[in-house]
């Protein structure tokens, strides 16, 4: 890619001269003027190689006085020699400011594009609010990408440093934080690349890092020219932009020499400039970018202009075409319009496809070590590799064991989520699903107004489909108290209990209703549970599981009963059944439906083999046993665990939930058709009971005894 | 990427000298010897820059006499200067030999990787058997990638040219066809890159093309060294490889100067060598590669050795590590083990991830024009763009209209398919599905032993899941007469009728049973239909639709009736219903279930509004109307069309199919919850009727009248 395009314009001989000049004299040769009629980004007046500020600014100034011809200075890449790349295993530092749910999703796409092309170890410095930190910490911990280090910095602490600046840009206060990075990043850090979350890489970031080597002694900031006429002024009547050199620079991609900025008293410098300008201007329009430009206007020797391909700006009225039509290779794309991907310009589809590549890219494929560099595994990865290496591929349960060890990438609160402060008796509905159950979400929202914590098992591409699905649904997008946690697919078996544990761990209320996605709760259930929790005095450390009796309908459409009386009438009419009445009555028999019919108050029931009721428990309940993957015994084991820990089971007389019909899942069909599957489930059950005996001793004997009773199909 | 790694080893000064040498003297400088103890691919004896044959062969010869130390000659990339790239819009030619279903899938992944990195227009020259041609012609026609031209060459015609060569390689006769390409490709074509289907690009092919510029006047073939000790001999007792220079060369990636080969009498040259060697050797072991190497051994001046990174060979005992551990950048990966992705080597996971990237890559994202080159749209693309541009984004039915215009990529017979020659009364079951119905396939195969043509609506990643699903199922993988056609997902609405049309167009028997994936046919249906078709004499141009009465069960598990008598008993017991008895009885009312109960022979029924039976018709029946996307009216419109064309509807007295329960699809939920959706469906219906009137005149009036009758929900 390097040098590409040059031979076309100059030929090999000129290339040689250029390189000789570059290496021998440490500078740049005088650039060629384009032939008359030749397409030129400089419009016939600019130089083709505006790599030094002087040349660039000549071009920029030229532009302001020209009529008609394309303004100059936009095409810096045509003859920019790529500086030598940093050594293969050198650590590169990248800083990103990221706040909130939506920016976190954006940042992940940016990071995927970075990782796809990178060949160097990376240290990501993430300046985040609490929401983004929570999301990204979980994500990187579970992503386990080798040769990536992540540090977090608290954006809240930085707010006082910049909140005095009035700012009208859509990025809000966070947009200004790039100004204070030299003081925030570790003092030992000499240089870093600063990126907006709305950029996408189309090349190796090491090529960008290499431009640090171009900096003269005085230069401290590397920037690409702003590819619009904003800073030229007069875009509309009374449009008064901040001062800038010509078209100014765009701060979506910044190379910062942090060491020199600190030495030069950067903090005082930009504050002084900002305060002075704010005497005349009411606020920044483009956040940090206005201030960077004002400082650079005052101190043009601070800036090292970068080739335009390193920040191709795709706003609605972008002039970027002049850059990319000539360029051999695009390096970084910047979606710097508030419309982002919906921006309209002639080549939007082209750029969108590059972006969509990474949006849907399977992030687990980026878990690749850097071949030829010392191994830099993230925490836990080595033990995981060892555990995986110890698995026996000939073991018939190999797939189960591998699935159980798999660390899935987890993106918690994938969509905006603003729960109310938790009430002491509040309860969160906890469930898990994959794409084939999305259509349950609206109905579930209508039946359960309370908080929900849902784990979704999706590919990266499906996560985007899910996002569009929610956005298109008024019911779903109106809800603030439903948290969606994306667990990325990996492996052949559905990790049902890992999913439940993710959703459970993210519940924010003191109590949780451990449900399944195919159940619709009674309309009154949420209120009724909160009242029951309060009345039963569950708060005081009492280990109780409230049982919500489960029913099922076999019709796609049916009229949901609005009361217990209606439910009983439907039951009597044969329109409803107790759950799995035909296939597996043991699963709910201990709930004692006959007693429930008549019950006026909660009644206690005893555990029995294969009992798997839907229960409400305190959030600190035992986790699900993640060895059970695919279909079978996943809830049963959890109920055994509750019983073993001394939970009492109280059936609530007015509570119910109804299961809607669905086609058997792939995992169930596999279970039914495969002997291996059933044999493995039996092996897992036995291992579970051995563990149980180890942990609970003789008290666990009853579960083993129960297991050995004759029974129907498991 | 260019020059990367060099500065590490030599420093900028040496780089300069190297470049001066390269450009001024048109050759290569003497290469550095590594320091003692420094990691060296040359093992301390080979040169680091074996770019000319002489230097390379020095290294290779050295290897054969060394003890212990790594053999030389494997690392050609450390100091290979990247030659200047071809001009931005120059057309590059690539030839690939591809035969059968599995190679066609491989070729698609290769092409995706090519297209992802390419920046030049490409002309693909595909030498194919009938199967691959059928698949790839459809694929490229529907893929519509700008700036890609595809030509096909009939592999059958080439077989006589090489079938005299005994060959033991797993690629069979097709593996040898690369030898005859100079005579097969157009005489005007001067040079081309020849690729095996099992290579994956990790870089721009223009960088490889650029090596043509390195060829001396005598050189005609560019090759990478073979990265194993195969040709050194003595791998096992009596191992006698074909003659080769040192380790020989690998022919997975070949640069061919076709013009010079033709001039030099290539055909005679390789035939002479092959015949001579075959006097002593029983057969080729590695197909064309053995012969290429034997020729090169005889004429070493023909070959231009290429840097090892352009063909990183991942066989089980590869020596490629010596190449890629040092290299800054891998360019082409070659899965040259029969185990392909399952090959075991230390870095297999790393390479697998690169491969999986393209396996699951959404091919529609590669439909991007080359910015800055003259637009080169494939046939139909311009009209399509115009039609799309004419759509009104404010039209509430915009999504429907866009979906209807969408040209989906289609990969027909995605899996091996070997149908029997069609019988004159044979009938193919035609249906369509997406991932959430995969679990129906096994049951369907058990119920229908005859041929099936199924369209699957999948993403590229899902197509791979589907492939694994079939491979894991003994029932499915045993079937030779089920054709799976992948239609790649694009857009928000399920293109149900486009899918049906793809499956219908690919049916190979004279009759088709137009079914839906949720239906299981009576076990006897396939035989019964063939007999009925024969007995009713349908062959003689009689326009008949045989109606298969439809029923439904609401239970996940139920015992499928083995006869009409059993079915009627279940119906009477309330375990079965006539199809959509509760929700939409109009859809099947004209079938007249009461009459069917008693019927002993086929009876004719009349069309009525909203009739949507499942029918058996001749393959040349009208296509489905692709304007109906998502849910609603898609079959109804087809039945109207049949009626309008004068088809008679004959209900078969012993035929039946039963619908299994499933959760409502996403499209149905959207339909139910969205007024727009229903309004648009109404609009589409009206437009359909207008078209009907245009085509059938007054005869179509009855459909319009029927439409205007009051009714229940559509």
PDB file of N, CA and C in Angstrom, chain B residues 3-49:
ATOM      1  N   UNK B   3       7.842  -2.650   2.584  1.00  0.00           N
ATOM      2  CA  UNK B   3       9.136  -2.355   3.194  1.00  0.00           C
ATOM      3  C   UNK B   3       9.133  -2.628   4.679  1.00  0.00           C
ATOM      4  N   UNK B   4       7.991  -2.965   5.208  1.00  0.00           N
ATOM      5  CA  UNK B   4       7.893  -3.206   6.631  1.00  0.00           C
ATOM      6  C   UNK B   4       8.858  -4.307   7.029  1.00  0.00           C
ATOM      7  N   UNK B   5       9.453  -4.145   8.159  1.00  0.00           N
ATOM      8  CA  UNK B   5      10.345  -5.188   8.630  1.00  0.00           C
ATOM      9  C   UNK B   5      11.771  -4.900   8.188  1.00  0.00           C
ATOM     10  N   UNK B   6      11.910  -4.326   7.009  1.00  0.00           N
ATOM     11  CA  UNK B   6      13.255  -4.049   6.547  1.00  0.00           C
ATOM     12  C   UNK B   6      13.980  -3.062   7.442  1.00  0.00           C
ATOM     13  N   UNK B   7      13.340  -1.976   7.804  1.00  0.00           N
ATOM     14  CA  UNK B   7      14.060  -1.001   8.631  1.00  0.00           C
ATOM     15  C   UNK B   7      14.585  -1.627   9.925  1.00  0.00           C
ATOM     16  N   UNK B   8      13.861  -2.591  10.442  1.00  0.00           N
ATOM     17  CA  UNK B   8      14.316  -3.278  11.659  1.00  0.00           C
ATOM     18  C   UNK B   8      15.659  -3.956  11.424  1.00  0.00           C
ATOM     19  N   UNK B   9      15.760  -4.595  10.274  1.00  0.00           N
ATOM     20  CA  UNK B   9      16.949  -5.404  10.050  1.00  0.00           C
ATOM     21  C   UNK B   9      18.111  -4.569   9.542  1.00  0.00           C
ATOM     22  N   UNK B  10      17.823  -3.595   8.763  1.00  0.00           N
ATOM     23  CA  UNK B  10      18.909  -2.914   8.071  1.00  0.00           C
ATOM     24  C   UNK B  10      19.076  -1.452   8.457  1.00  0.00           C
ATOM     25  N   UNK B  11      18.006  -0.860   8.906  1.00  0.00           N
ATOM     26  CA  UNK B  11      18.071   0.568   9.171  1.00  0.00           C
ATOM     27  C   UNK B  11      17.832   1.354   7.898  1.00  0.00           C
ATOM     28  N   UNK B  12      17.531   2.606   8.073  1.00  0.00           N
ATOM     29  CA  UNK B  12      17.127   3.414   6.926  1.00  0.00           C
ATOM     30  C   UNK B  12      18.242   3.572   5.898  1.00  0.00           C
ATOM     31  N   UNK B  13      19.442   3.645   6.369  1.00  0.00           N
ATOM     32  CA  UNK B  13      20.551   3.835   5.441  1.00  0.00           C
ATOM     33  C   UNK B  13      20.689   2.658   4.484  1.00  0.00           C
ATOM     34  N   UNK B  14      20.641   1.479   5.066  1.00  0.00           N
ATOM     35  CA  UNK B  14      20.757   0.290   4.233  1.00  0.00           C
ATOM     36  C   UNK B  14      19.573   0.196   3.285  1.00  0.00           C
ATOM     37  N   UNK B  15      18.407   0.580   3.794  1.00  0.00           N
ATOM     38  CA  UNK B  15      17.218   0.553   2.950  1.00  0.00           C
ATOM     39  C   UNK B  15      17.438   1.445   1.732  1.00  0.00           C
ATOM     40  N   UNK B  16      17.981   2.587   2.015  1.00  0.00           N
ATOM     41  CA  UNK B  16      18.245   3.514   0.926  1.00  0.00           C
ATOM     42  C   UNK B  16      19.160   2.870  -0.108  1.00  0.00           C
ATOM     43  N   UNK B  17      20.241   2.262   0.384  1.00  0.00           N
ATOM     44  CA  UNK B  17      21.185   1.633  -0.536  1.00  0.00           C
ATOM     45  C   UNK B  17      20.498   0.555  -1.352  1.00  0.00           C
ATOM     46  N   UNK B  18      19.679  -0.193  -0.644  1.00  0.00           N
ATOM     47  CA  UNK B  18      18.960  -1.263  -1.305  1.00  0.00           C
ATOM     48  C   UNK B  18      18.103  -0.713  -2.425  1.00  0.00           C
ATOM     49  N   UNK B  19      17.420   0.365  -2.118  1.00  0.00           N
ATOM     50  CA  UNK B  19      16.528   0.939  -3.109  1.00  0.00           C
ATOM     51  C   UNK B  19      17.309   1.547  -4.263  1.00  0.00           C
ATOM     52  N   UNK B  20      18.388   2.194  -3.919  1.00  0.00           N
ATOM     53  CA  UNK B  20      19.218   2.751  -5.000  1.00  0.00           C
ATOM     54  C   UNK B  20      19.663   1.615  -5.905  1.00  0.00           C
ATOM     55  N   UNK B  21      20.147   0.574  -5.275  1.00  0.00           N
ATOM     56  CA  UNK B  21      20.597  -0.576  -6.053  1.00  0.00           C
ATOM     57  C   UNK B  21      19.487  -1.093  -6.931  1.00  0.00           C
ATOM     58  N   UNK B  22      18.329  -1.183  -6.342  1.00  0.00           N
ATOM     59  CA  UNK B  22      17.199  -1.759  -7.059  1.00  0.00           C
ATOM     60  C   UNK B  22      16.842  -0.941  -8.288  1.00  0.00           C
ATOM     61  N   UNK B  23      16.746   0.355  -8.064  1.00  0.00           N
ATOM     62  CA  UNK B  23      16.269   1.178  -9.174  1.00  0.00           C
ATOM     63  C   UNK B  23      17.366   1.510 -10.182  1.00  0.00           C
ATOM     64  N   UNK B  24      18.583   1.764  -9.665  1.00  0.00           N
ATOM     65  CA  UNK B  24      19.634   2.177 -10.589  1.00  0.00           C
ATOM     66  C   UNK B  24      20.191   1.007 -11.380  1.00  0.00           C
ATOM     67  N   UNK B  25      20.349  -0.111 -10.731  1.00  0.00           N
ATOM     68  CA  UNK B  25      21.068  -1.194 -11.388  1.00  0.00           C
ATOM     69  C   UNK B  25      20.140  -2.333 -11.793  1.00  0.00           C
ATOM     70  N   UNK B  26      18.866  -2.161 -11.499  1.00  0.00           N
ATOM     71  CA  UNK B  26      17.871  -3.124 -11.971  1.00  0.00           C
ATOM     72  C   UNK B  26      18.106  -4.517 -11.448  1.00  0.00           C
ATOM     73  N   UNK B  27      18.798  -4.657 -10.354  1.00  0.00           N
ATOM     74  CA  UNK B  27      19.019  -5.997  -9.811  1.00  0.00           C
ATOM     75  C   UNK B  27      18.881  -5.999  -8.309  1.00  0.00           C
ATOM     76  N   UNK B  28      19.501  -6.945  -7.674  1.00  0.00           N
ATOM     77  CA  UNK B  28      19.400  -7.062  -6.224  1.00  0.00           C
ATOM     78  C   UNK B  28      20.787  -7.015  -5.626  1.00  0.00           C
ATOM     79  N   UNK B  29      20.927  -6.298  -4.542  1.00  0.00           N
ATOM     80  CA  UNK B  29      22.243  -6.236  -3.909  1.00  0.00           C
ATOM     81  C   UNK B  29      22.566  -7.587  -3.266  1.00  0.00           C
ATOM     82  N   UNK B  30      23.810  -7.795  -3.031  1.00  0.00           N
ATOM     83  CA  UNK B  30      24.210  -8.981  -2.284  1.00  0.00           C
ATOM     84  C   UNK B  30      23.576  -8.885  -0.898  1.00  0.00           C
ATOM     85  N   UNK B  31      23.062  -9.989  -0.428  1.00  0.00           N
ATOM     86  CA  UNK B  31      22.300  -9.901   0.820  1.00  0.00           C
ATOM     87  C   UNK B  31      23.174 -10.063   2.047  1.00  0.00           C
ATOM     88  N   UNK B  32      22.663  -9.535   3.125  1.00  0.00           N
ATOM     89  CA  UNK B  32      23.377  -9.610   4.399  1.00  0.00           C
ATOM     90  C   UNK B  32      23.417 -11.035   4.933  1.00  0.00           C
ATOM     91  N   UNK B  33      24.488 -11.355   5.573  1.00  0.00           N
ATOM     92  CA  UNK B  33      24.507 -12.585   6.368  1.00  0.00           C
ATOM     93  C   UNK B  33      23.985 -12.252   7.751  1.00  0.00           C
ATOM     94  N   UNK B  34      23.207 -13.128   8.323  1.00  0.00           N
ATOM     95  CA  UNK B  34      22.753 -12.858   9.690  1.00  0.00           C
ATOM     96  C   UNK B  34      23.918 -12.977  10.662  1.00  0.00           C
ATOM     97  N   UNK B  35      23.808 -12.245  11.774  1.00  0.00           N
ATOM     98  CA  UNK B  35      24.804 -12.379  12.839  1.00  0.00           C
ATOM     99  C   UNK B  35      24.681 -13.774  13.445  1.00  0.00           C
ATOM    100  N   UNK B  36      25.774 -14.308  13.974  1.00  0.00           N
ATOM    101  CA  UNK B  36      25.659 -15.596  14.676  1.00  0.00           C
ATOM    102  C   UNK B  36      24.653 -15.469  15.821  1.00  0.00           C
ATOM    103  N   UNK B  37      23.807 -16.424  15.951  1.00  0.00           N
ATOM    104  CA  UNK B  37      22.818 -16.395  17.040  1.00  0.00           C
ATOM    105  C   UNK B  37      21.545 -15.679  16.669  1.00  0.00           C
ATOM    106  N   UNK B  38      21.567 -14.846  15.689  1.00  0.00           N
ATOM    107  CA  UNK B  38      20.352 -14.157  15.244  1.00  0.00           C
ATOM    108  C   UNK B  38      19.428 -15.159  14.574  1.00  0.00           C
ATOM    109  N   UNK B  39      18.155 -15.009  14.826  1.00  0.00           N
ATOM    110  CA  UNK B  39      17.220 -15.916  14.170  1.00  0.00           C
ATOM    111  C   UNK B  39      17.323 -15.726  12.664  1.00  0.00           C
ATOM    112  N   UNK B  40      17.465 -16.778  11.976  1.00  0.00           N
ATOM    113  CA  UNK B  40      17.631 -16.657  10.535  1.00  0.00           C
ATOM    114  C   UNK B  40      16.902 -17.780   9.846  1.00  0.00           C
ATOM    115  N   UNK B  41      16.139 -17.405   8.881  1.00  0.00           N
ATOM    116  CA  UNK B  41      15.439 -18.434   8.127  1.00  0.00           C
ATOM    117  C   UNK B  41      16.425 -19.212   7.276  1.00  0.00           C
ATOM    118  N   UNK B  42      17.558 -18.624   7.063  1.00  0.00           N
ATOM    119  CA  UNK B  42      18.551 -19.294   6.239  1.00  0.00           C
ATOM    120  C   UNK B  42      19.467 -20.215   7.038  1.00  0.00           C
ATOM    121  N   UNK B  43      19.196 -20.326   8.323  1.00  0.00           N
ATOM    122  CA  UNK B  43      19.958 -21.253   9.138  1.00  0.00           C
ATOM    123  C   UNK B  43      21.449 -20.931   9.183  1.00  0.00           C
ATOM    124  N   UNK B  44      21.786 -19.712   8.925  1.00  0.00           N
ATOM    125  CA  UNK B  44      23.186 -19.340   9.011  1.00  0.00           C
ATOM    126  C   UNK B  44      23.952 -19.579   7.719  1.00  0.00           C
ATOM    127  N   UNK B  45      23.316 -20.234   6.788  1.00  0.00           N
ATOM    128  CA  UNK B  45      24.034 -20.444   5.530  1.00  0.00           C
ATOM    129  C   UNK B  45      23.337 -19.798   4.344  1.00  0.00           C
ATOM    130  N   UNK B  46      22.038 -19.747   4.403  1.00  0.00           N
ATOM    131  CA  UNK B  46      21.291 -19.203   3.265  1.00  0.00           C
ATOM    132  C   UNK B  46      21.386 -17.693   3.263  1.00  0.00           C
ATOM    133  N   UNK B  47      21.093 -17.096   2.138  1.00  0.00           N
ATOM    134  CA  UNK B  47      21.054 -15.649   2.051  1.00  0.00           C
ATOM    135  C   UNK B  47      19.662 -15.199   2.491  1.00  0.00           C
ATOM    136  N   UNK B  48      19.601 -13.986   2.968  1.00  0.00           N
ATOM    137  CA  UNK B  48      18.299 -13.482   3.411  1.00  0.00           C
ATOM    138  C   UNK B  48      17.424 -13.018   2.257  1.00  0.00           C
ATOM    139  N   UNK B  49      18.001 -12.708   1.135  1.00  0.00           N
ATOM    140  CA  UNK B  49      17.190 -12.140   0.049  1.00  0.00           C
ATOM    141  C   UNK B  49      17.228 -13.001  -1.193  1.00  0.00           C
TER     142      UNK B  49
END
